[in-house]
PDB file of C-alpha atoms in Angstrom:
ATOM      1  CA  MET A 118       4.433   4.317  -9.465  1.00 74.00           C
ATOM      2  CA  ARG A 119       6.424   7.061  -8.939  1.00 78.00           C
ATOM      3  CA  GLY A 120      10.436   6.565  -8.627  1.00 78.00           C
ATOM      4  CA  PHE A 121      10.939   4.040  -5.472  1.00 85.00           C
ATOM      5  CA  HIS A 122       7.023   4.455  -4.214  1.00 85.00           C
ATOM      6  CA  LEU A 123       4.463   2.884  -5.049  1.00 90.00           C
ATOM      7  CA  SER A 124       0.865   3.730  -4.042  1.00 90.00           C
ATOM      8  CA  GLY A 125      -2.697   2.505  -5.515  1.00 91.00           C
ATOM      9  CA  THR A 126      -6.323   1.875  -3.867  1.00 91.00           C
ATOM     10  CA  VAL A 127      -7.487  -1.130  -2.793  1.00 92.00           C
ATOM     11  CA  THR A 128     -11.087  -2.679  -2.452  1.00 91.00           C
ATOM     12  CA  GLU A 129     -11.896  -4.753  -0.361  1.00 86.00           C
ATOM     13  CA  PRO A 130     -15.224  -6.584  -0.949  1.00 85.00           C
ATOM     14  CA  ALA A 131     -18.742  -6.063   1.106  1.00 82.00           C
ATOM     15  CA  ALA A 132     -19.233  -9.187   3.138  1.00 78.00           C
ATOM     16  CA  GLN A 133     -22.648  -9.722   5.211  1.00 78.00           C
ATOM     17  CA  SER A 134     -23.647  -6.885   6.623  1.00 79.00           C
ATOM     18  CA  GLU A 135     -20.050  -5.383   6.566  1.00 79.00           C
ATOM     19  CA  PRO A 136     -20.189  -2.698   3.602  1.00 85.00           C
ATOM     20  CA  GLU A 137     -16.903  -2.628   0.112  1.00 86.00           C
ATOM     21  CA  THR A 138     -14.230  -0.681   1.446  1.00 88.00           C
ATOM     22  CA  VAL A 139     -11.985   1.208  -0.583  1.00 91.00           C
ATOM     23  CA  CYS A 140      -8.097   2.065   0.888  1.00 92.00           C
ATOM     24  CA  ASN A 141      -5.580   4.429   0.101  1.00 93.00           C
ATOM     25  CA  VAL A 142      -2.418   2.720   0.389  1.00 93.00           C
ATOM     26  CA  ALA A 143       1.489   3.794  -0.001  1.00 92.00           C
ATOM     27  CA  ILE A 144       4.747   1.558   0.022  1.00 90.00           C
ATOM     28  CA  SER A 145       8.166   2.500   0.077  1.00 88.00           C
ATOM     29  CA  PHE A 146      11.127   0.066  -1.354  1.00 84.00           C
ATOM     30  CA  ASP A 147      14.547   0.232  -1.780  1.00 81.00           C
ATOM     31  CA  ARG A 148      17.026  -2.659  -2.552  1.00 76.00           C
ATOM     32  CA  CYS A 149      14.307  -5.167  -2.794  1.00 77.00           C
ATOM     33  CA  LYS A 150      12.893  -4.411   0.651  1.00 79.00           C
ATOM     34  CA  ILE A 151       9.793  -2.576   1.898  1.00 84.00           C
ATOM     35  CA  THR A 152      11.143   0.470   3.988  1.00 82.00           C
ATOM     36  CA  SER A 153       7.609   1.287   4.872  1.00 85.00           C
ATOM     37  CA  VAL A 154       3.666   2.131   4.200  1.00 89.00           C
ATOM     38  CA  THR A 155       0.852   3.731   5.167  1.00 88.00           C
ATOM     39  CA  CYS A 156      -3.214   1.826   5.031  1.00 91.00           C
ATOM     40  CA  SER A 157      -5.499   4.428   5.274  1.00 91.00           C
ATOM     41  CA  CYS A 158      -7.793   0.902   7.357  1.00 88.00           C
ATOM     42  CA  GLY A 159      -6.217   2.022  10.460  1.00 80.00           C
ATOM     43  CA  ASN A 160      -4.906  -1.336  11.413  1.00 79.00           C
ATOM     44  CA  LYS A 161      -2.044  -1.611  13.775  1.00 73.00           C
ATOM     45  CA  ASP A 162      -0.236  -4.837  14.216  1.00 71.00           C
ATOM     46  CA  ILE A 163       3.093  -5.600  13.676  1.00 73.00           C
ATOM     47  CA  PHE A 164       2.035  -7.761   9.959  1.00 77.00           C
ATOM     48  CA  TYR A 165       1.796  -5.466   6.867  1.00 84.00           C
ATOM     49  CA  CYS A 166      -2.853  -5.694   6.416  1.00 87.00           C
ATOM     50  CA  ALA A 167      -4.447  -7.632   3.796  1.00 89.00           C
ATOM     51  CA  HIS A 168      -3.981  -4.550   1.880  1.00 92.00           C
ATOM     52  CA  VAL A 169      -0.850  -3.490   1.753  1.00 91.00           C
ATOM     53  CA  VAL A 170       0.037  -7.716   0.969  1.00 92.00           C
ATOM     54  CA  ALA A 171      -2.369  -6.827  -1.793  1.00 93.00           C
ATOM     55  CA  LEU A 172      -0.772  -3.910  -3.187  1.00 93.00           C
ATOM     56  CA  SER A 173       2.397  -5.384  -2.791  1.00 92.00           C
ATOM     57  CA  LEU A 174       0.945  -8.915  -5.358  1.00 93.00           C
ATOM     58  CA  TYR A 175      -0.568  -6.956  -7.867  1.00 92.00           C
ATOM     59  CA  ARG A 176       2.965  -5.430  -8.836  1.00 91.00           C
ATOM     60  CA  ILE A 177       4.282  -8.487  -8.447  1.00 90.00           C
ATOM     61  CA  ARG A 178       2.971 -10.168 -10.457  1.00 92.00           C
ATOM     62  CA  LYS A 179       1.222  -7.720 -12.684  1.00 91.00           C
ATOM     63  CA  PRO A 180       3.773  -5.467 -13.637  1.00 88.00           C
ATOM     64  CA  ASP A 181       2.480  -4.615 -17.366  1.00 89.00           C
ATOM     65  CA  GLN A 182      -0.412  -2.723 -15.316  1.00 89.00           C
ATOM     66  CA  VAL A 183       1.454  -0.612 -12.994  1.00 88.00           C
ATOM     67  CA  LYS A 184       2.422   2.986 -14.516  1.00 87.00           C
ATOM     68  CA  LEU A 185       6.079   3.718 -13.808  1.00 85.00           C
ATOM     69  CA  HIS A 186       6.880   7.772 -13.749  1.00 85.00           C
ATOM     70  CA  LEU A 187       9.993   9.055 -12.904  1.00 85.00           C
ATOM     71  CA  PRO A 188      11.053  10.470  -9.079  1.00 87.00           C
ATOM     72  CA  ILE A 189       8.681  13.744  -8.553  1.00 88.00           C
ATOM     73  CA  SER A 190      12.131  15.682  -8.858  1.00 89.00           C
ATOM     74  CA  GLU A 191      12.452  14.936 -12.019  1.00 90.00           C
ATOM     75  CA  THR A 192       9.514  15.517 -13.035  1.00 90.00           C
ATOM     76  CA  LEU A 193       9.706  18.906 -11.820  1.00 92.00           C
ATOM     77  CA  PHE A 194      12.981  19.439 -13.047  1.00 92.00           C
ATOM     78  CA  GLN A 195      11.437  19.607 -16.109  1.00 93.00           C
ATOM     79  CA  MET A 196       8.633  21.654 -15.772  1.00 94.00           C
ATOM     80  CA  ASN A 197       9.225  25.877 -16.307  1.00 95.00           C
ATOM     81  CA  ARG A 198       8.246  28.791 -13.796  1.00 94.00           C
ATOM     82  CA  ASP A 199       4.642  29.280 -14.251  1.00 95.00           C
ATOM     83  CA  GLN A 200       4.253  25.224 -14.611  1.00 95.00           C
ATOM     84  CA  LEU A 201       6.147  24.841 -11.078  1.00 93.00           C
ATOM     85  CA  GLN A 202       2.958  27.519  -9.942  1.00 94.00           C
ATOM     86  CA  LYS A 203      -0.228  25.792 -11.409  1.00 95.00           C
ATOM     87  CA  PHE A 204       1.203  22.259  -9.843  1.00 93.00           C
ATOM     88  CA  VAL A 205       2.012  23.783  -6.307  1.00 92.00           C
ATOM     89  CA  GLN A 206      -1.892  25.962  -6.866  1.00 93.00           C
ATOM     90  CA  TYR A 207      -3.270  22.723  -7.545  1.00 93.00           C
ATOM     91  CA  LEU A 208      -2.359  20.184  -4.949  1.00 91.00           C
ATOM     92  CA  ILE A 209      -3.172  22.906  -2.158  1.00 91.00           C
ATOM     93  CA  THR A 210      -6.325  24.061  -3.556  1.00 92.00           C
ATOM     94  CA  VAL A 211      -7.230  19.929  -3.610  1.00 90.00           C
ATOM     95  CA  HIS A 212      -5.685  19.098   0.119  1.00 88.00           C
ATOM     96  CA  HIS A 213      -5.997  22.561   0.916  1.00 84.00           C
ATOM     97  CA  THR A 214      -7.027  21.559   4.864  1.00 86.00           C
ATOM     98  CA  GLU A 215      -4.299  19.452   5.247  1.00 86.00           C
ATOM     99  CA  VAL A 216      -1.378  20.602   3.623  1.00 89.00           C
ATOM    100  CA  LEU A 217      -2.162  24.562   3.746  1.00 89.00           C
ATOM    101  CA  PRO A 218      -0.086  25.110   7.021  1.00 90.00           C
ATOM    102  CA  THR A 219       2.681  23.412   5.572  1.00 91.00           C
ATOM    103  CA  ALA A 220       2.773  24.892   2.816  1.00 90.00           C
ATOM    104  CA  GLN A 221       3.030  28.479   4.030  1.00 91.00           C
ATOM    105  CA  LYS A 222       5.367  27.208   6.817  1.00 91.00           C
ATOM    106  CA  LEU A 223       7.449  26.305   4.462  1.00 91.00           C
ATOM    107  CA  ALA A 224       6.624  29.813   1.797  1.00 91.00           C
ATOM    108  CA  ASP A 225       8.077  31.239   5.199  1.00 92.00           C
ATOM    109  CA  GLU A 226      11.508  29.517   5.412  1.00 92.00           C
ATOM    110  CA  ILE A 227      12.626  29.992   1.699  1.00 90.00           C
ATOM    111  CA  LEU A 228      11.359  33.492   2.196  1.00 91.00           C
ATOM    112  CA  SER A 229      13.819  33.658   4.772  1.00 91.00           C
ATOM    113  CA  GLN A 230      16.923  34.191   3.737  1.00 86.00           C
ATOM    114  CA  ASN A 231      18.615  33.245   7.033  1.00 88.00           C
ATOM    115  CA  SER A 232      16.296  30.015   7.272  1.00 89.00           C
ATOM    116  CA  GLU A 233      17.815  26.643   7.955  1.00 89.00           C
ATOM    117  CA  ILE A 234      15.682  25.869   4.873  1.00 88.00           C
ATOM    118  CA  ASN A 235      17.934  27.832   2.964  1.00 88.00           C
ATOM    119  CA  GLN A 236      21.241  26.549   4.170  1.00 87.00           C
ATOM    120  CA  VAL A 237      20.572  23.281   2.625  1.00 84.00           C
ATOM    121  CA  HIS A 238      21.599  23.247  -0.975  1.00 84.00           C
ATOM    122  CA  GLY A 239      18.646  21.253  -3.070  1.00 83.00           C
ATOM    123  CA  ALA A 240      15.608  19.889  -1.292  1.00 85.00           C
ATOM    124  CA  PRO A 241      14.887  16.032  -0.077  1.00 81.00           C
ATOM    125  CA  ASP A 242      12.971  13.234  -2.448  1.00 78.00           C
ATOM    126  CA  PRO A 243      11.208  10.430  -1.000  1.00 77.00           C
ATOM    127  CA  THR A 244       9.877   8.970  -4.378  1.00 80.00           C
ATOM    128  CA  ALA A 245      14.141   9.300  -5.572  1.00 78.00           C
ATOM    129  CA  GLY A 246      15.131   6.060  -2.761  1.00 70.00           C
ATOM    130  CA  ALA A 247      17.614   6.228  -0.637  1.00 67.00           C
ATOM    131  CA  SER A 248      21.720   6.706  -0.581  1.00 65.00           C
ATOM    132  CA  ILE A 249      23.749   3.872  -2.012  1.00 64.00           C
ATOM    133  CA  ASP A 250      25.602   4.714   0.989  1.00 64.00           C
ATOM    134  CA  ASP A 251      22.360   4.303   3.717  1.00 63.00           C
ATOM    135  CA  GLU A 252      21.417   1.667   5.958  1.00 65.00           C
ATOM    136  CA  ASN A 253      17.838  -0.335   4.400  1.00 65.00           C
ATOM    137  CA  CYS A 254      16.061  -3.104   6.205  1.00 70.00           C
ATOM    138  CA  TRP A 255      12.895  -4.052   5.342  1.00 74.00           C
ATOM    139  CA  HIS A 256       9.718  -1.397   7.419  1.00 78.00           C
ATOM    140  CA  LEU A 257       9.425  -3.318  10.974  1.00 80.00           C
ATOM    141  CA  ASP A 258       6.432  -0.617  13.218  1.00 82.00           C
ATOM    142  CA  GLU A 259       7.475  -0.850  16.268  1.00 84.00           C
ATOM    143  CA  GLU A 260       5.840   0.906  18.256  1.00 86.00           C
ATOM    144  CA  GLN A 261       3.075  -1.454  17.693  1.00 85.00           C
ATOM    145  CA  VAL A 262       5.962  -4.309  19.081  1.00 86.00           C
ATOM    146  CA  GLN A 263       6.551  -2.692  21.944  1.00 88.00           C
ATOM    147  CA  GLU A 264       2.414  -1.957  22.628  1.00 87.00           C
ATOM    148  CA  GLN A 265       1.196  -5.560  21.652  1.00 85.00           C
ATOM    149  CA  VAL A 266       4.366  -7.012  24.397  1.00 87.00           C
ATOM    150  CA  LYS A 267       2.714  -4.212  27.114  1.00 86.00           C
ATOM    151  CA  LEU A 268      -0.581  -5.401  26.330  1.00 84.00           C
ATOM    152  CA  PHE A 269       0.479  -9.547  26.328  1.00 82.00           C
ATOM    153  CA  LEU A 270       2.320  -8.642  29.469  1.00 81.00           C
ATOM    154  CA  SER A 271      -0.067  -6.583  31.256  1.00 80.00           C
ATOM    155  CA  GLN A 272      -1.929  -9.844  30.978  1.00 76.00           C
ATOM    156  CA  GLY A 273       0.305 -12.239  32.999  1.00 67.00           C
ATOM    157  CA  GLY A 274       0.251 -15.302  30.900  1.00 59.00           C
ATOM    158  CA  TYR A 275      -3.771 -15.745  30.930  1.00 61.00           C
ATOM    159  CA  HIS A 276      -6.057 -14.985  28.147  1.00 63.00           C
ATOM    160  CA  GLY A 277      -3.703 -16.320  25.337  1.00 65.00           C
ATOM    161  CA  SER A 278      -0.401 -13.816  26.010  1.00 67.00           C
ATOM    162  CA  GLY A 279       1.452 -16.613  26.316  1.00 70.00           C
ATOM    163  CA  LYS A 280       0.596 -18.174  23.035  1.00 78.00           C
ATOM    164  CA  GLN A 281       0.783 -14.860  21.332  1.00 79.00           C
ATOM    165  CA  LEU A 282       4.454 -13.369  22.491  1.00 80.00           C
ATOM    166  CA  ASN A 283       5.149 -16.653  21.295  1.00 79.00           C
ATOM    167  CA  LEU A 284       4.471 -16.605  18.446  1.00 82.00           C
ATOM    168  CA  LEU A 285       6.733 -13.318  18.609  1.00 82.00           C
ATOM    169  CA  PHE A 286       9.510 -15.246  19.180  1.00 82.00           C
ATOM    170  CA  ALA A 287       8.942 -17.664  16.270  1.00 83.00           C
ATOM    171  CA  LYS A 288       8.988 -14.492  14.138  1.00 83.00           C
ATOM    172  CA  VAL A 289      12.508 -12.999  15.449  1.00 83.00           C
ATOM    173  CA  ARG A 290      13.488 -17.220  14.842  1.00 83.00           C
ATOM    174  CA  GLU A 291      12.284 -16.775  11.289  1.00 83.00           C
ATOM    175  CA  MET A 292      13.691 -13.180  10.525  1.00 81.00           C
ATOM    176  CA  LEU A 293      17.640 -14.211  12.559  1.00 81.00           C
ATOM    177  CA  LYS A 294      17.452 -17.288  10.910  1.00 82.00           C
ATOM    178  CA  MET A 295      16.963 -15.313   7.171  1.00 79.00           C
ATOM    179  CA  ARG A 296      19.166 -13.229   8.135  1.00 79.00           C
ATOM    180  CA  ASP A 297      16.820 -10.187   8.559  1.00 79.00           C
ATOM    181  CA  SER A 298      18.337  -7.016  11.142  1.00 78.00           C
ATOM    182  CA  ASN A 299      15.774  -6.651  12.096  1.00 82.00           C
ATOM    183  CA  GLY A 300      15.308  -9.886  13.681  1.00 82.00           C
ATOM    184  CA  ALA A 301      17.493  -8.682  16.950  1.00 83.00           C
ATOM    185  CA  ARG A 302      15.802  -5.523  17.416  1.00 86.00           C
ATOM    186  CA  MET A 303      12.648  -7.082  17.725  1.00 85.00           C
ATOM    187  CA  LEU A 304      14.542  -9.473  20.102  1.00 86.00           C
ATOM    188  CA  THR A 305      15.257  -6.193  21.491  1.00 88.00           C
ATOM    189  CA  LEU A 306      12.244  -4.529  21.824  1.00 89.00           C
ATOM    190  CA  ILE A 307      10.290  -7.352  23.736  1.00 87.00           C
ATOM    191  CA  THR A 308      13.122  -7.571  25.766  1.00 87.00           C
ATOM    192  CA  GLU A 309      13.031  -3.364  26.937  1.00 89.00           C
ATOM    193  CA  GLN A 310       9.450  -3.742  27.427  1.00 88.00           C
ATOM    194  CA  PHE A 311       9.673  -7.049  29.548  1.00 85.00           C
ATOM    195  CA  MET A 312      12.436  -4.935  31.349  1.00 86.00           C
ATOM    196  CA  ALA A 313       9.884  -2.304  31.979  1.00 86.00           C
ATOM    197  CA  ASP A 314       7.200  -4.029  33.639  1.00 83.00           C
ATOM    198  CA  PRO A 315       6.595  -1.755  36.291  1.00 81.00           C
ATOM    199  CA  ARG A 316       5.442  -4.639  38.085  1.00 79.00           C
ATOM    200  CA  LEU A 317       8.677  -5.981  38.129  1.00 78.00           C
ATOM    201  CA  SER A 318       9.861  -2.698  40.854  1.00 78.00           C
ATOM    202  CA  LEU A 319       6.239  -3.199  42.873  1.00 79.00           C
ATOM    203  CA  TRP A 320       6.964  -7.094  43.530  1.00 77.00           C
ATOM    204  CA  ARG A 321      10.807  -6.115  44.517  1.00 78.00           C
ATOM    205  CA  GLN A 322       9.495  -3.468  46.706  1.00 79.00           C
ATOM    206  CA  GLN A 323       6.590  -5.975  48.078  1.00 80.00           C
ATOM    207  CA  GLY A 324       9.475  -8.552  48.541  1.00 76.00           C
ATOM    208  CA  THR A 325       6.930 -11.222  47.525  1.00 78.00           C
ATOM    209  CA  ALA A 326       7.521 -13.374  43.911  1.00 74.00           C
ATOM    210  CA  MET A 327       6.276 -13.666  40.605  1.00 73.00           C
ATOM    211  CA  THR A 328       3.135 -15.466  39.619  1.00 74.00           C
ATOM    212  CA  ASP A 329       3.752 -18.612  38.013  1.00 76.00           C
ATOM    213  CA  LYS A 330       2.633 -17.751  34.226  1.00 75.00           C
ATOM    214  CA  TYR A 331       4.345 -14.277  34.702  1.00 75.00           C
ATOM    215  CA  ARG A 332       7.480 -16.773  35.719  1.00 78.00           C
ATOM    216  CA  GLN A 333       7.125 -18.848  32.349  1.00 78.00           C
ATOM    217  CA  LEU A 334       7.291 -15.448  30.451  1.00 78.00           C
ATOM    218  CA  TRP A 335      10.799 -14.725  31.819  1.00 79.00           C
ATOM    219  CA  ASP A 336      11.620 -18.343  31.650  1.00 80.00           C
ATOM    220  CA  GLU A 337      10.195 -18.283  27.884  1.00 76.00           C
ATOM    221  CA  LEU A 338      12.366 -14.986  27.409  1.00 78.00           C
ATOM    222  CA  GLU A 339      15.849 -16.105  28.618  1.00 79.00           C
ATOM    223  CA  ALA A 340      15.264 -19.310  26.253  1.00 77.00           C
ATOM    224  CA  TRP A 341      14.939 -16.900  23.618  1.00 68.00           C
ATOM    225  CA  LEU A 342      17.622 -14.861  24.415  1.00 72.00           C
ATOM    226  CA  ASP A 343      20.024 -17.411  25.210  1.00 72.00           C
ATOM    227  CA  GLU A 344      19.439 -19.652  21.825  1.00 68.00           C
ATOM    228  CA  ALA A 345      19.944 -15.557  19.635  1.00 62.00           C
ATOM    229  CA  GLY A 346      23.651 -15.851  21.581  1.00 58.00           C
TER     230      GLY A 346
END
């Protein structure tokens, strides 16, 4: 754990014909809220994957087993010139295929006196946490919310899509009850996907009515919007 950034590996035991898997997890947090997550498992959902949950619980239940480090900017400040050069070169060597293009671009900008990067004092540090004046909220994968609602709507209320949407609405209710600011945002994202459904314009152009199951989904949305106020 470095500053406000927690990273680690989570091993998922082998099951039947599936081999053991090791996932790399990274979690950023701010004022007791998880603000961003990434996991190499590749699972896409609006909820945290099991590996993110596992690493979070490990940090909570076994704090003494997690080694703490200062934010990376503080560590770099303690290094002399030779140590800084060695640090950067080793970092590029280990991850050269991923970071070399970015490293070269940044080097060119830093060496150019008129570049935008040289007009800013200091440099960002993702491990140092946000400013106290910055807004903070729980991480919400907005893209996944949009994609899932779009998928459910495309099924028109069949194949359990209505039930899945109701589960999303239930999650919104839970978030609003907990005064989680993402609750209102999630309801907005759902509404936007309803409004953006291409079948609405098609039905208007053709002068045809919605299917019964699809209308039920709209009725559910209207009920939730009334409840949210």
